[in-house]
Coordinates of C-alpha atoms and ligand atoms in Angstrom, one line a residue:
M1 CA 15.9 1.6 -11.9
I2 CA 15.2 5.2 -14.1
S3 CA 11.7 6.3 -15.0
S4 CA 10.7 6.4 -18.6
L5 CA 10.0 10.1 -19.1
H6 CA 9.8 10.3 -23.1
R7 CA 6.7 8.4 -23.1
P8 CA 3.3 9.3 -22.8
T9 CA 2.8 6.4 -20.5
K10 CA 2.6 7.7 -16.4
A11 CA 0.8 7.5 -13.1
K12 CA -0.7 11.0 -11.8
I13 CA -0.7 11.4 -8.3
N14 CA -3.3 13.6 -6.7
L15 CA -1.4 14.7 -3.4
D16 CA -4.4 16.7 -2.1
A17 CA -6.9 13.4 -2.5
I18 CA -4.3 11.8 0.1
S19 CA -4.5 14.8 3.0
A20 CA -8.2 14.8 2.5
N21 CA -8.5 11.0 3.0
I22 CA -6.7 11.1 5.8
R23 CA -8.9 13.8 7.2
T24 CA -12.2 12.0 6.0
V25 CA -10.9 8.5 7.7
V26 CA -10.1 10.5 11.2
E27 CA -13.1 12.8 11.3
Y28 CA -14.8 9.3 11.4
I29 CA -13.0 8.0 14.8
P30 CA -14.5 8.8 17.5
S31 CA -11.5 9.3 19.2
Q32 CA -8.3 11.2 18.6
P33 CA -6.1 9.0 18.1
K34 CA -2.1 9.3 16.9
V35 CA -2.0 9.0 12.8
W36 CA 0.5 7.0 11.2
A37 CA 0.5 7.0 7.4
V38 CA 1.7 3.5 6.0
V39 CA 4.3 4.3 3.2
K40 CA 5.6 1.3 2.3
A41 CA 6.7 -0.2 -1.1
N42 CA 6.9 3.3 -2.2
A43 CA 3.9 4.3 -0.4
Y44 CA 1.7 1.8 -2.5
G45 CA 3.4 2.8 -5.6
H46 CA 2.7 6.3 -5.1
G47 CA 6.2 7.9 -4.3
A48 CA 7.0 7.6 -0.5
I49 CA 9.1 11.2 -0.6
A50 CA 6.3 12.9 -2.4
V51 CA 3.5 11.6 -0.4
A52 CA 5.7 12.2 2.8
H53 CA 6.2 15.5 2.5
H54 CA 2.8 16.6 1.5
I55 CA 1.3 15.2 4.6
E56 CA 3.9 15.2 6.9
G57 CA 2.0 18.2 8.6
Q58 CA -0.9 16.2 8.9
V59 CA 0.1 13.2 10.8
D60 CA 1.8 11.9 13.8
G61 CA 4.5 9.9 11.5
F62 CA 4.9 7.5 9.2
C63 CA 5.1 3.5 8.5
V64 CA 7.4 1.6 6.5
S65 CA 8.3 -1.9 5.9
N66 CA 12.3 -1.8 6.3
V67 CA 15.3 0.2 7.1
D68 CA 16.2 0.9 3.4
E69 CA 12.5 2.6 3.1
A70 CA 13.0 4.5 6.2
I71 CA 16.4 6.1 5.7
E72 CA 15.0 7.1 2.2
L73 CA 12.4 9.4 3.9
R74 CA 15.2 10.5 6.5
Q75 CA 17.3 11.1 3.4
A76 CA 14.4 13.5 2.1
G77 CA 14.2 15.7 5.3
I78 CA 11.4 14.2 6.8
K79 CA 11.1 14.5 10.8
K80 CA 8.6 12.8 12.2
S81 CA 8.9 9.4 13.7
I82 CA 8.8 6.4 11.6
L83 CA 8.0 2.9 12.6
V84 CA 9.6 0.0 10.9
L85 CA 6.9 -2.8 10.6
G86 CA 9.0 -5.6 10.2
V87 CA 11.8 -7.1 11.8
I88 CA 15.0 -6.1 11.1
L89 CA 18.8 -7.8 11.5
P90 CA 20.2 -6.9 14.6
E91 CA 23.4 -5.9 12.6
E92 CA 21.2 -2.9 11.1
V93 CA 20.3 -1.5 14.8
Y94 CA 23.1 1.1 14.7
L95 CA 21.1 2.4 11.6
A96 CA 18.0 2.9 13.6
K97 CA 20.2 4.7 15.7
D98 CA 21.7 7.2 13.5
Y99 CA 18.3 7.7 11.6
R100 CA 16.3 8.0 14.6
L101 CA 14.3 5.1 13.6
T102 CA 11.1 3.1 15.4
L103 CA 12.0 -0.5 15.7
T104 CA 9.4 -3.3 15.4
I105 CA 10.7 -5.9 18.4
A106 CA 8.9 -9.1 17.7
S107 CA 10.7 -11.8 19.8
L108 CA 13.2 -12.9 23.0
E109 CA 14.6 -14.9 20.5
W110 CA 16.0 -11.9 18.4
V111 CA 16.9 -10.2 21.7
S112 CA 18.9 -13.1 22.4
L113 CA 20.6 -12.6 19.1
A114 CA 21.5 -9.3 19.8
K115 CA 23.1 -9.9 23.0
T116 CA 25.0 -12.9 21.1
L117 CA 25.9 -10.5 18.7
G118 CA 26.9 -7.6 21.1
T119 CA 24.4 -5.4 19.4
N120 CA 24.0 -2.4 21.9
L121 CA 20.6 -1.9 22.1
K122 CA 20.8 1.4 25.1
N123 CA 18.1 3.9 24.0
L124 CA 16.7 2.2 21.1
T125 CA 13.1 3.3 20.4
C126 CA 10.9 0.2 19.9
H127 CA 7.5 -1.1 19.9
I128 CA 6.8 -4.7 20.7
K129 CA 4.7 -6.6 18.1
V130 CA 2.0 -9.2 19.5
D131 CA 0.9 -11.7 17.6
S132 CA -2.8 -11.9 18.3
G133 CA -3.6 -14.2 15.5
M134 CA -2.2 -13.1 12.5
G135 CA 0.3 -15.6 12.6
R136 CA 3.3 -13.6 11.2
I137 CA 5.5 -11.7 13.5
G138 CA 5.0 -11.2 17.0
V139 CA 4.9 -12.7 20.9
R140 CA 2.1 -14.7 21.3
T141 CA 1.5 -15.0 25.1
R142 CA 1.4 -12.9 27.8
A143 CA 4.7 -14.5 29.7
E144 CA 6.6 -13.7 26.6
T145 CA 5.6 -10.1 26.2
E146 CA 6.4 -9.3 29.9
A147 CA 10.0 -11.0 29.3
L148 CA 10.3 -9.2 26.3
I149 CA 9.4 -5.9 27.9
S150 CA 11.8 -6.6 30.9
E151 CA 14.9 -7.8 28.6
L152 CA 14.7 -5.0 26.6
Q153 CA 14.7 -2.6 29.9
E154 CA 17.7 -4.3 31.3
Q155 CA 19.6 -3.7 27.8
G156 CA 18.4 0.0 27.8
A157 CA 15.9 0.4 25.3
F158 CA 13.2 2.6 25.2
I159 CA 9.9 0.8 24.4
E160 CA 7.3 3.5 23.5
G161 CA 5.0 1.2 22.2
I162 CA 3.2 -1.8 21.5
F163 CA 1.1 -3.0 18.6
T164 CA -1.4 -5.8 17.1
H165 CA -2.4 -6.4 13.3
F166 CA -5.5 -8.0 12.4
A167 CA -6.0 -10.6 9.9
T168 CA -9.6 -10.6 9.1
A169 CA -11.0 -6.6 9.9
D170 CA -12.1 -6.2 6.0
E171 CA -14.4 -9.2 6.0
A172 CA -18.2 -9.3 6.8
N173 CA -17.4 -12.0 9.4
Q174 CA -16.3 -10.8 12.6
Q175 CA -15.2 -13.8 14.7
Q176 CA -11.3 -13.7 13.8
F177 CA -11.2 -10.1 14.4
E178 CA -13.2 -10.5 17.7
E179 CA -10.9 -13.2 18.9
Q180 CA -7.4 -11.2 18.3
L181 CA -9.2 -7.7 20.0
D182 CA -10.2 -10.0 22.8
F183 CA -6.4 -11.0 23.2
F184 CA -4.9 -8.3 22.7
K185 CA -7.3 -6.2 25.0
E186 CA -6.6 -8.3 27.9
L187 CA -2.9 -8.7 27.0
V188 CA -2.4 -4.5 27.3
R189 CA -5.2 -4.7 30.4
S190 CA -2.6 -7.2 32.4
L191 CA 0.6 -5.5 31.6
D192 CA 2.2 -4.1 34.4
N193 CA 3.5 -1.0 33.0
C194 CA 2.4 -0.8 29.4
P195 CA 3.9 1.3 26.5
S196 CA 2.5 4.3 26.5
V197 CA 1.5 3.7 22.7
V198 CA -1.3 1.3 21.8
H199 CA -2.0 0.4 18.3
A200 CA -4.1 -2.3 16.5
S201 CA -5.6 -0.2 13.5
N202 CA -5.1 -0.2 10.0
S203 CA -7.1 1.0 7.3
A204 CA -9.9 -1.7 7.4
T205 CA -10.0 -1.3 11.3
S206 CA -10.3 2.2 11.0
I207 CA -12.9 2.3 9.1
W208 CA -15.5 -0.7 10.1
H209 CA -14.0 -1.0 14.1
A210 CA -13.5 2.8 14.6
D211 CA -14.7 2.7 17.6
T212 CA -12.0 0.1 18.8
V213 CA -9.0 1.9 18.0
F214 CA -6.5 1.9 20.7
N215 CA -4.6 5.4 20.8
A216 CA -2.9 5.3 17.8
V217 CA -3.4 4.2 13.8
R218 CA -1.8 2.9 10.9
L219 CA -3.7 4.1 7.8
G220 CA -2.4 2.5 4.4
L221 CA -4.5 1.9 1.8
V222 CA -7.3 4.1 2.5
I223 CA -5.5 7.1 2.2
Y224 CA -4.5 6.4 -1.0
G225 CA -8.5 6.5 -1.8
L226 CA -9.1 2.6 -2.1
N227 CA -11.3 0.3 -0.3
P228 CA -9.2 -2.8 1.5
S229 CA -12.2 -5.1 1.3
G230 CA -12.5 -4.7 -2.3
R231 CA -16.3 -4.5 -2.9
A232 CA -16.8 -7.1 0.1
L233 CA -17.7 -4.0 2.7
E234 CA -18.9 -0.6 2.1
I235 CA -17.0 2.3 3.1
P236 CA -19.5 4.5 5.1
Y237 CA -18.4 7.7 3.3
E238 CA -16.4 9.3 0.4
I239 CA -12.8 8.8 0.1
E240 CA -10.9 9.4 -3.8
P241 CA -8.8 7.7 -5.6
A242 CA -5.1 9.4 -5.6
L243 CA -3.4 7.6 -8.3
H244 CA -4.8 7.5 -12.3
L245 CA -2.8 5.6 -15.0
E246 CA -2.3 6.8 -18.3
S247 CA -0.9 6.5 -21.5
A248 CA -1.5 7.3 -25.5
L249 CA -1.9 6.1 -28.8
I250 CA 1.2 5.4 -30.4
H251 CA 0.1 3.7 -33.3
V252 CA -2.8 3.2 -34.9
K253 CA -3.8 1.0 -38.0
K254 CA -6.4 -0.7 -39.9
V255 CA -6.3 -4.1 -40.3
P256 CA -8.2 -6.6 -42.5
A257 CA -10.6 -9.4 -41.2
G258 CA -8.6 -12.4 -39.8
A259 CA -5.1 -10.4 -39.6
A260 CA -3.4 -11.5 -36.3
V261 CA -2.3 -9.3 -33.4
G262 CA 0.3 -9.8 -31.1
Y263 CA 2.2 -12.7 -29.9
G264 CA 1.2 -16.0 -30.0
G265 CA -1.5 -14.7 -32.8
T266 CA -3.9 -15.4 -30.1
Y267 CA -6.3 -12.7 -31.7
H268 CA -7.7 -12.3 -35.1
A269 CA -9.9 -9.0 -36.1
E270 CA -13.1 -10.1 -36.6
T271 CA -13.9 -7.7 -39.3
D272 CA -11.9 -4.8 -40.5
E273 CA -10.9 -3.2 -37.4
W274 CA -8.6 -0.3 -36.1
I275 CA -6.5 -1.5 -33.7
G276 CA -4.3 1.1 -31.3
T277 CA -1.0 0.2 -29.9
L278 CA -0.1 1.7 -26.3
P279 CA 3.6 1.8 -24.4
I280 CA 2.6 0.1 -22.1
G281 CA 3.6 -3.6 -21.0
Y282 CA 3.8 -6.1 -17.8
A283 CA 7.2 -4.3 -17.6
D284 CA 5.1 -1.7 -16.6
G285 CA 3.2 -3.6 -13.9
W286 CA 0.3 -4.0 -16.6
T287 CA 0.4 -7.6 -16.7
R288 CA 0.0 -10.1 -19.3
D289 CA -3.6 -11.1 -17.8
M290 CA -5.2 -7.6 -18.6
Q291 CA -5.6 -9.2 -21.6
N292 CA -9.2 -8.9 -22.7
F293 CA -10.1 -6.2 -20.1
N294 CA -10.6 -2.5 -20.9
V295 CA -9.1 0.7 -21.4
L296 CA -10.9 4.2 -21.9
V297 CA -10.2 6.1 -24.8
D298 CA -12.4 9.0 -25.2
G299 CA -14.8 7.9 -22.7
K300 CA -15.5 4.7 -24.1
F301 CA -14.4 1.3 -23.4
C302 CA -11.6 -0.2 -25.7
Q303 CA -10.8 -4.0 -25.5
I304 CA -7.3 -4.8 -24.8
I305 CA -6.9 -7.5 -27.5
G306 CA -3.8 -9.8 -28.2
R307 CA -1.0 -10.1 -25.6
V308 CA 0.3 -8.0 -23.7
S309 CA 4.1 -7.8 -23.9
M310 CA 6.8 -6.4 -22.4
D311 CA 6.2 -2.7 -23.6
Q312 CA 3.4 -2.4 -25.6
A313 CA -0.1 -3.8 -25.6
T314 CA -2.8 -3.2 -28.3
I315 CA -6.4 -2.4 -28.2
R316 CA -9.2 -2.6 -30.6
L317 CA -10.6 1.1 -31.2
P318 CA -14.3 1.9 -32.5
K319 CA -12.9 4.2 -35.1
K320 CA -9.9 5.8 -36.3
Y321 CA -8.3 8.2 -33.5
P322 CA -5.6 10.3 -34.1
L323 CA -2.1 9.9 -32.4
G324 CA -1.5 11.0 -29.1
T325 CA -4.8 10.4 -28.0
K326 CA -5.1 10.1 -24.6
V327 CA -5.6 6.2 -23.2
I328 CA -6.9 6.2 -19.8
L329 CA -6.0 2.5 -17.8
I330 CA -7.4 3.2 -14.3
G331 CA -8.9 6.6 -13.7
K332 CA -11.8 8.5 -15.2
S333 CA -12.6 9.2 -19.0
G334 CA -15.9 11.2 -19.7
D335 CA -18.7 9.3 -17.8
Q336 CA -16.8 6.0 -17.4
S337 CA -14.2 5.0 -14.6
I338 CA -11.9 2.3 -14.2
S339 CA -10.6 1.6 -10.5
A340 CA -7.5 -0.7 -9.1
T341 CA -10.3 -2.3 -7.8
D342 CA -12.0 -3.1 -11.2
V343 CA -8.2 -4.4 -12.3
A344 CA -8.0 -6.2 -9.4
E345 CA -10.9 -8.4 -10.0
K346 CA -9.9 -9.1 -13.3
R347 CA -6.4 -10.5 -12.4
G348 CA -8.0 -12.3 -9.4
T349 CA -6.0 -10.2 -7.1
I350 CA -6.3 -7.5 -4.6
N351 CA -6.0 -3.8 -5.2
Y352 CA -3.0 -3.0 -3.3
E353 CA -1.1 -5.7 -5.3
V354 CA -2.3 -3.2 -8.7
L355 CA -1.4 -0.3 -7.1
C356 CA 2.4 -1.7 -5.7
L357 CA 3.1 -3.9 -9.1
I358 CA 3.1 -0.6 -10.8
S359 CA 6.9 -0.4 -12.1
D360 CA 9.1 2.2 -11.2
R361 CA 9.6 2.6 -15.0
V362 CA 6.0 4.9 -15.1
P363 CA 6.9 8.5 -13.8
R364 CA 4.7 9.8 -11.1
E365 CA 3.4 13.1 -11.7
Y366 CA 2.2 14.9 -9.0
Ligands
LIG401 C1 0.9 -2.6 5.9 C2 0.3 -2.7 7.3 C3 -0.4 -1.5 8.1 C4 -1.4 -0.9 6.5 O1 -2.5 -1.7 5.8 P1 -3.6 -1.0 5.2 O2 -4.6 -2.2 4.9 O3 -3.2 -0.4 3.9 O4 -4.3 0.3 5.7 C5 -0.6 -1.7 8.9 N1 -0.1 -2.2 9.7 C6 0.7 -3.1 9.2 C7 1.6 -4.1 10.5 C8 1.1 -3.4 7.8 O5 1.9 -4.6 8.1

């Protein structure tokens, strides 16, 4: 989809903030792990190519969710290793070899299927995924892990790493985290020939369990400057959000008391009111449930009134503002700010989703 450039709606991305966030998180990890930046889903909406180019010198590699995201980076000239975190179909293994990608192998059944299909795994670089309790993908026992390692070795694959993923590292209650950690530690310890790269830490684990990273970390949300727990846990250092979402008033009018605004006529002006219209709507990822939330104009909170439509939203202004006046949807204005976490709370979701939903129609400016 083409970005709509001829509109004042844009996401401004501060790439230096991403670099600084990576430095900060890593500084607080006592060991010196390999660092992979997770740039799946277009770098959580920040633009995978721009982010990867900016930080390539700072990290050991990248993680993405699928082969297409990895190919996008290779075609943009990214040279460092790229780990595909999801499971791909054996039919696509040749792409991994062509583009020097590292694949996640999560079951014996996958290797059997590859054999049946005649997929050549020779010299494929891979990491074994262990399901230590997340319940999504991965081998669940020591026996299966051992069997998978020997199968892959027999096929000539190069097993560079082994990893797991925690389900609750961003929660105060540590019970499931501890269970998963114990399981994974014991598994790794018991393997006869353990792959050299061992990793388990996403952002939350790297922040709140910095002493338990193995020898590599996979940093996602935190590098974009947001708290993976929302507000449940405090981050013990400063990070800076890298994305600001802004638009501008493209229409300003005074409506009389009682006038209806928006689809369904759900809002009626209480008195004579100044109403501003913004060129952003649910097709931009500014979802309909943002009705009654606030944006910032001139350092002041202004309420979104009436329904958010596909391409436009309406706000109540305290006074007349000129066309072109900047409107901040995520970011700072004067002394006030609105974070992706604030938006997530209003929507009953998590900040990750808020970032990922900002659609391709919104241009990213660096
Ligand atoms: C997305 C993902 C990450 C990054 O998670 P954050 O919470 O954003 O740091 C790490 N590992 C795996 C397996 C993932 O899918």
